[in-house]
Amino acid sequence: MIEISLGKMVLLALIALIVLGPEKLPAAARTAGALMRRVRSGWDNVRAEVERELEIEEIRRTARDAAARAEAVQNELKDGLTKVHEPLGQVVAEVKAPVAAESAQALESTEVPEEPGASMQAELPLGEPPEKPAGGSPHEHN
């Protein structure tokens, strides 16, 4: 803003008194005061708006920097996980290969047993109930 010292203000007041005269000077002073308030208010509003914009830009810049750092950390974590997963995948593959081969050999060498009772059902003719064994069981009561 413009800085006006006390000496400059007195000089301006004397010039205004000479130019305007004592009748118009109070009205001119009020008008000048109102004009100065408007100018100062407008200047303060512009300054506040610029400061808000600068703060917003600073926040955006900080957010972009934080996002870039987060992405860099995420990429480092992915790289680290990849470095860990590759050897583990190889170990798992090496362990699974012999186990799968042994399982396949075990399945080929053994026959799959039939379900219990499947052979009995196949021997019975349809519609006839199974016969009771001769002699009965000791738990049977007549």
PDB file of C-alpha atoms in Angstrom, residues 117-132:
ATOM      1  CA  GLY A 117     -21.882-103.717  -1.030  1.00  0.00           C
ATOM      2  CA  ALA A 118     -21.578-103.043  -4.748  1.00  0.00           C
ATOM      3  CA  SER A 119     -20.713-106.685  -5.478  1.00  0.00           C
ATOM      4  CA  MET A 120     -23.629-107.927  -3.381  1.00  0.00           C
ATOM      5  CA  GLN A 121     -26.073-105.680  -5.164  1.00  0.00           C
ATOM      6  CA  ALA A 122     -24.836-106.858  -8.515  1.00  0.00           C
ATOM      7  CA  GLU A 123     -25.388-110.531  -7.554  1.00  0.00           C
ATOM      8  CA  LEU A 124     -28.971-110.133  -6.321  1.00  0.00           C
ATOM      9  CA  PRO A 125     -31.725-110.314  -8.831  1.00  0.00           C
ATOM     10  CA  LEU A 126     -33.965-107.301  -8.908  1.00  0.00           C
ATOM     11  CA  GLY A 127     -37.119-107.444  -6.853  1.00  0.00           C
ATOM     12  CA  GLU A 128     -36.076-110.266  -4.481  1.00  0.00           C
ATOM     13  CA  PRO A 129     -35.159-109.453  -0.881  1.00  0.00           C
ATOM     14  CA  PRO A 130     -31.912-110.895   0.445  1.00  0.00           C
ATOM     15  CA  GLU A 131     -32.227-114.235   2.199  1.00  0.00           C
ATOM     16  CA  LYS A 132     -31.530-114.613   5.894  1.00  0.00           C
TER      17      LYS A 132
END
